[in-house]
Structure formats: C-alpha cells, structure tokens
Amino acid sequence: MGTLTAGVAKGMVATRFAMAVNIGLVAIVGVWHLGLDTLLVLRGWPVYEPQAAAAGSWLALTVIQTVGSVLLLRSALSGHTARWLAGAALVSGVVATATYPTGGMIGDVSWAWNTVGWFGVLLLTQRPLWELVALLGANTAVTVAFLAAHDALDHVMVARLLAVTYTTAGVQLTLAYLARQLNDGAREATEIAAGQAERLARATADETVHAERQRRYESLRSTVEPLLRGLAEHRLDPGDTVVRRRAAVEAARLRRLFVETDDTPHPLLHELRACADIAERRGVRVTLLSYGDLPDLPTSARRELAEGTLLVLATAATRARVTVVTTPEDVVVSVVADAPPQTLVESPGPLTVSAQYDQEEDQLWWETRWPLRPAP
C-alpha cells in the first residue's frame, strides 16, 4: 500500500511539473502565431498571391495549434496524432510559402517558416528529439526549394538563410531540449523524494508494529506467565475449577490476539468468532448474531468490546449467545451465558459496561458499548 501511495504521489508531482512546461509551450506558440503571425499577414496582405491561400494556410495553422494545444494540455496527444498534426503544419507552411512574392521567402512578409518550427516544438516535445530535427530539416528544405525555384540563391541569400536557420532552429531545438531536461529532472526529483518518503513510511510502520508486538507481549506476560509458572512448579492444580477457568480465559485471549491482525471484512466479528471457537471446543453451544452494518473500528475498540465477551465465553458451562448490534450512536456487544457470577469481578476497560446475574435462570448477562458519536 505504501509503495502504491508513493507511486501515485510521484506520478502526480511529475504530471504537474510537465503540465507547467506544456502550458509554457502553448503560451509561446499561441503568442507567436496569433500575435506576430497575424501582424505579418496583415502587413504583407497586398503582396500575397493568391490571398485566399495565404488566409487558408494561416487558418489551418490556427486549427492545428488549437487541436494540438488542447490535446497536449489534456495529456491526450499520442505519437501518431502528433506526427499527423506536425505533417499538416508542414503542408500548411508550404502553401503559405507559395503565396510569397519572388524572393520573399526570407523577409518582412514571410511568417510560415518560423511558425512551422514552433509548431514542431509544441507537437513533438514529448517525442524523440530526432522527429523534431527531421521536421525542422524538412521545413528548411521547403524554403531552400522555393528560393532555388525563384533563382534567388545567391551568396547574400545563402548567408541570410544560414543565419536565420542558425538562430530560429537553434532557439527551437534549445527550448525543446530544455523542456525535455526539465521534465526528466522533475521526474528524477520526484523519484528521489518518493523513495525517501517510502523508506520513512516503512520505518515508521516497522516501529509501530514492533511497539504493538511489545505491548501484546507485555499484556500476555502479565497474565499468562504466572499461570504457566504456577502449573510448572505444581503450585496450581490443573483440576481446580478456578485454574481451569483462568486457563480458558488466557486461551481465548491468545486466540483473539492471533486473529487480531487478520485481514477480514468484519474484524470484530472475526475476533468474537475466534473466542466462540474456544468455548465450542469445551462443548459450549455458542450462537453469534449480528445486526446492522459494522463500521471500521480501531484495534483498541475491538479489543475492549471483545474482552467482556471473552471472559463470559471462557467461563460458560453449556450455552452462550453473543449479539452485536450497530446503531448510528454506538456498537453494542452483549453476551448471555450460564457463566458463574465471579466473572463480573473483571472489567474489560473504560467502556460503558452493564452486567447482571440471574440466579434463578443461572445466567450471566454482560453488555459493552462503544460510542460512535461523542456524547452531547
């Protein structure tokens, strides 16, 4: 359970950090396309030919950006979808470049080249880096092809092309690399933190288990050891009724402690059943009834609720009836058995206890209540 919780926490932290990085990418690409590209398109609108193609390519890139951003922020951008959207962005860039005037592939009216590169960063940030490199290479090849088709690849244009490629593609690759490093760093940090938390939780659980075992050992030692020592030193007679009653009580306590940590839907009923088994082995007819839905009770509450029933069942002669009633206010455990009145001497703890002995019917009634709501 601790491992599962640590894994869930680790995944939540890494997911939140990745979401922050994705939001940053969406904001950058959104400002670039909807802001800068829109201004460039409006400024160069008279020179685009045909203008419908320029507007269509800008609109297509807007749709691609919207779909990709939504899928990325919802962590639903699969590799197949990312590649298809990146390919569509490249095609839209080709259409936009075809509308530029002669030699205008690198100038004041060109906008699609940089935009397709930023779209690649947005869509392929969670993909292997070579896919982004391939997209940027293809995007640059489109520009080179149009320059060559327009016979504009002179020394000056080649120098401008290299400078623009170095700055734009370099910035885009650097940002993609940094985003990947930030995600990897966040993942490693959360793994280290989750590992430390898991080790601390395990150590705390081990200490708790050890303390509980020590408590149970001391509890048994205070009652079982004198009985066993007396029997071993022949100071106690196994045939004595009182000694046999003490032995039955301690046997029931041991059985209840053994099943106390069992993983069952209703631990209290499971522990009461274990106490009843001890009595049934002595020939006592035990009936166990339960009414209402039992809530999850702490171990200490179950122990105190079962203790009184344990005492009565351990001293019952022939018959016993155990009843568990759950109400919105409390959990009530009662037992009626042909047990001796001496059982009333011992009390199971600080809970509300009621007891009565009927001499005519030779019956002992014992009831213990655990409040589910604080007293008004």
PDB file of N, CA, C and O in Angstrom, residues 256 267-277 288 305-306 309-310 313 322-324 333:
ATOM      1  N   ARG A 256      -7.720 -14.672  20.380  1.00  0.00           N
ATOM      2  CA  ARG A 256      -8.164 -13.384  19.853  1.00  0.00           C
ATOM      3  C   ARG A 256      -6.993 -12.545  19.367  1.00  0.00           C
ATOM      4  O   ARG A 256      -7.067 -11.892  18.319  1.00  0.00           O
ATOM      5  N   PRO A 267     -13.572  -7.338  11.222  1.00  0.00           N
ATOM      6  CA  PRO A 267     -12.608  -7.844  12.216  1.00  0.00           C
ATOM      7  C   PRO A 267     -13.224  -8.155  13.569  1.00  0.00           C
ATOM      8  O   PRO A 267     -12.833  -9.131  14.211  1.00  0.00           O
ATOM      9  N   LEU A 268     -14.179  -7.340  14.035  1.00  0.00           N
ATOM     10  CA  LEU A 268     -14.770  -7.584  15.349  1.00  0.00           C
ATOM     11  C   LEU A 268     -15.495  -8.927  15.382  1.00  0.00           C
ATOM     12  O   LEU A 268     -15.324  -9.719  16.324  1.00  0.00           O
ATOM     13  N   LEU A 269     -16.301  -9.188  14.354  1.00  0.00           N
ATOM     14  CA  LEU A 269     -16.989 -10.486  14.302  1.00  0.00           C
ATOM     15  C   LEU A 269     -15.996 -11.624  14.177  1.00  0.00           C
ATOM     16  O   LEU A 269     -16.205 -12.714  14.747  1.00  0.00           O
ATOM     17  N   HIS A 270     -14.921 -11.403  13.453  1.00  0.00           N
ATOM     18  CA  HIS A 270     -13.889 -12.429  13.297  1.00  0.00           C
ATOM     19  C   HIS A 270     -13.256 -12.757  14.645  1.00  0.00           C
ATOM     20  O   HIS A 270     -13.034 -13.934  14.983  1.00  0.00           O
ATOM     21  N   GLU A 271     -12.987 -11.740  15.444  1.00  0.00           N
ATOM     22  CA  GLU A 271     -12.373 -11.969  16.755  1.00  0.00           C
ATOM     23  C   GLU A 271     -13.366 -12.625  17.712  1.00  0.00           C
ATOM     24  O   GLU A 271     -12.989 -13.507  18.513  1.00  0.00           O
ATOM     25  N   LEU A 272     -14.629 -12.209  17.655  1.00  0.00           N
ATOM     26  CA  LEU A 272     -15.635 -12.849  18.510  1.00  0.00           C
ATOM     27  C   LEU A 272     -15.839 -14.305  18.118  1.00  0.00           C
ATOM     28  O   LEU A 272     -16.041 -15.182  18.969  1.00  0.00           O
ATOM     29  N   ARG A 273     -15.758 -14.579  16.811  1.00  0.00           N
ATOM     30  CA  ARG A 273     -15.883 -15.959  16.350  1.00  0.00           C
ATOM     31  C   ARG A 273     -14.736 -16.819  16.880  1.00  0.00           C
ATOM     32  O   ARG A 273     -14.928 -17.991  17.235  1.00  0.00           O
ATOM     33  N   ALA A 274     -13.536 -16.222  16.923  1.00  0.00           N
ATOM     34  CA  ALA A 274     -12.386 -16.957  17.460  1.00  0.00           C
ATOM     35  C   ALA A 274     -12.592 -17.279  18.940  1.00  0.00           C
ATOM     36  O   ALA A 274     -12.258 -18.385  19.396  1.00  0.00           O
ATOM     37  N   CYS A 275     -13.141 -16.314  19.695  1.00  0.00           N
ATOM     38  CA  CYS A 275     -13.435 -16.581  21.108  1.00  0.00           C
ATOM     39  C   CYS A 275     -14.504 -17.668  21.248  1.00  0.00           C
ATOM     40  O   CYS A 275     -14.437 -18.522  22.156  1.00  0.00           O
ATOM     41  N   ALA A 276     -15.495 -17.628  20.365  1.00  0.00           N
ATOM     42  CA  ALA A 276     -16.550 -18.642  20.420  1.00  0.00           C
ATOM     43  C   ALA A 276     -15.996 -20.026  20.102  1.00  0.00           C
ATOM     44  O   ALA A 276     -16.457 -21.032  20.669  1.00  0.00           O
ATOM     45  N   ASP A 277     -15.021 -20.093  19.197  1.00  0.00           N
ATOM     46  CA  ASP A 277     -14.438 -21.396  18.863  1.00  0.00           C
ATOM     47  C   ASP A 277     -13.813 -22.053  20.081  1.00  0.00           C
ATOM     48  O   ASP A 277     -13.906 -23.280  20.272  1.00  0.00           O
ATOM     49  N   LEU A 288     -23.863 -16.799  17.592  1.00  0.00           N
ATOM     50  CA  LEU A 288     -23.335 -15.458  17.329  1.00  0.00           C
ATOM     51  C   LEU A 288     -24.246 -14.756  16.327  1.00  0.00           C
ATOM     52  O   LEU A 288     -24.427 -15.221  15.197  1.00  0.00           O
ATOM     53  N   LEU A 305     -14.183  -4.206  23.307  1.00  0.00           N
ATOM     54  CA  LEU A 305     -15.515  -4.767  23.085  1.00  0.00           C
ATOM     55  C   LEU A 305     -15.521  -6.285  23.233  1.00  0.00           C
ATOM     56  O   LEU A 305     -16.498  -6.877  23.704  1.00  0.00           O
ATOM     57  N   ALA A 306     -14.446  -6.920  22.807  1.00  0.00           N
ATOM     58  CA  ALA A 306     -14.398  -8.387  22.836  1.00  0.00           C
ATOM     59  C   ALA A 306     -13.990  -8.941  24.187  1.00  0.00           C
ATOM     60  O   ALA A 306     -14.261 -10.108  24.482  1.00  0.00           O
ATOM     61  N   THR A 309     -16.923 -10.215  26.444  1.00  0.00           N
ATOM     62  CA  THR A 309     -17.484 -11.435  25.856  1.00  0.00           C
ATOM     63  C   THR A 309     -16.525 -12.602  26.016  1.00  0.00           C
ATOM     64  O   THR A 309     -16.935 -13.741  26.278  1.00  0.00           O
ATOM     65  N   LEU A 310     -15.240 -12.325  25.850  1.00  0.00           N
ATOM     66  CA  LEU A 310     -14.221 -13.368  26.008  1.00  0.00           C
ATOM     67  C   LEU A 310     -14.286 -13.974  27.415  1.00  0.00           C
ATOM     68  O   LEU A 310     -14.238 -15.211  27.580  1.00  0.00           O
ATOM     69  N   LEU A 313     -17.545 -16.118  27.739  1.00  0.00           N
ATOM     70  CA  LEU A 313     -17.475 -17.354  26.955  1.00  0.00           C
ATOM     71  C   LEU A 313     -16.478 -18.340  27.556  1.00  0.00           C
ATOM     72  O   LEU A 313     -16.694 -19.560  27.526  1.00  0.00           O
ATOM     73  N   VAL A 322     -24.143 -14.639  21.780  1.00  0.00           N
ATOM     74  CA  VAL A 322     -23.436 -13.363  21.603  1.00  0.00           C
ATOM     75  C   VAL A 322     -24.189 -12.550  20.542  1.00  0.00           C
ATOM     76  O   VAL A 322     -24.515 -13.071  19.470  1.00  0.00           O
ATOM     77  N   THR A 323     -24.442 -11.309  20.862  1.00  0.00           N
ATOM     78  CA  THR A 323     -25.180 -10.438  19.945  1.00  0.00           C
ATOM     79  C   THR A 323     -24.396  -9.147  19.730  1.00  0.00           C
ATOM     80  O   THR A 323     -23.941  -8.525  20.699  1.00  0.00           O
ATOM     81  N   VAL A 324     -24.264  -8.757  18.464  1.00  0.00           N
ATOM     82  CA  VAL A 324     -23.600  -7.497  18.099  1.00  0.00           C
ATOM     83  C   VAL A 324     -24.639  -6.627  17.392  1.00  0.00           C
ATOM     84  O   VAL A 324     -25.197  -7.029  16.370  1.00  0.00           O
ATOM     85  N   VAL A 333     -22.054  -4.869  22.130  1.00  0.00           N
ATOM     86  CA  VAL A 333     -21.750  -6.296  22.152  1.00  0.00           C
ATOM     87  C   VAL A 333     -22.258  -6.852  23.474  1.00  0.00           C
ATOM     88  O   VAL A 333     -21.846  -6.396  24.551  1.00  0.00           O
TER      89      VAL A 333
END
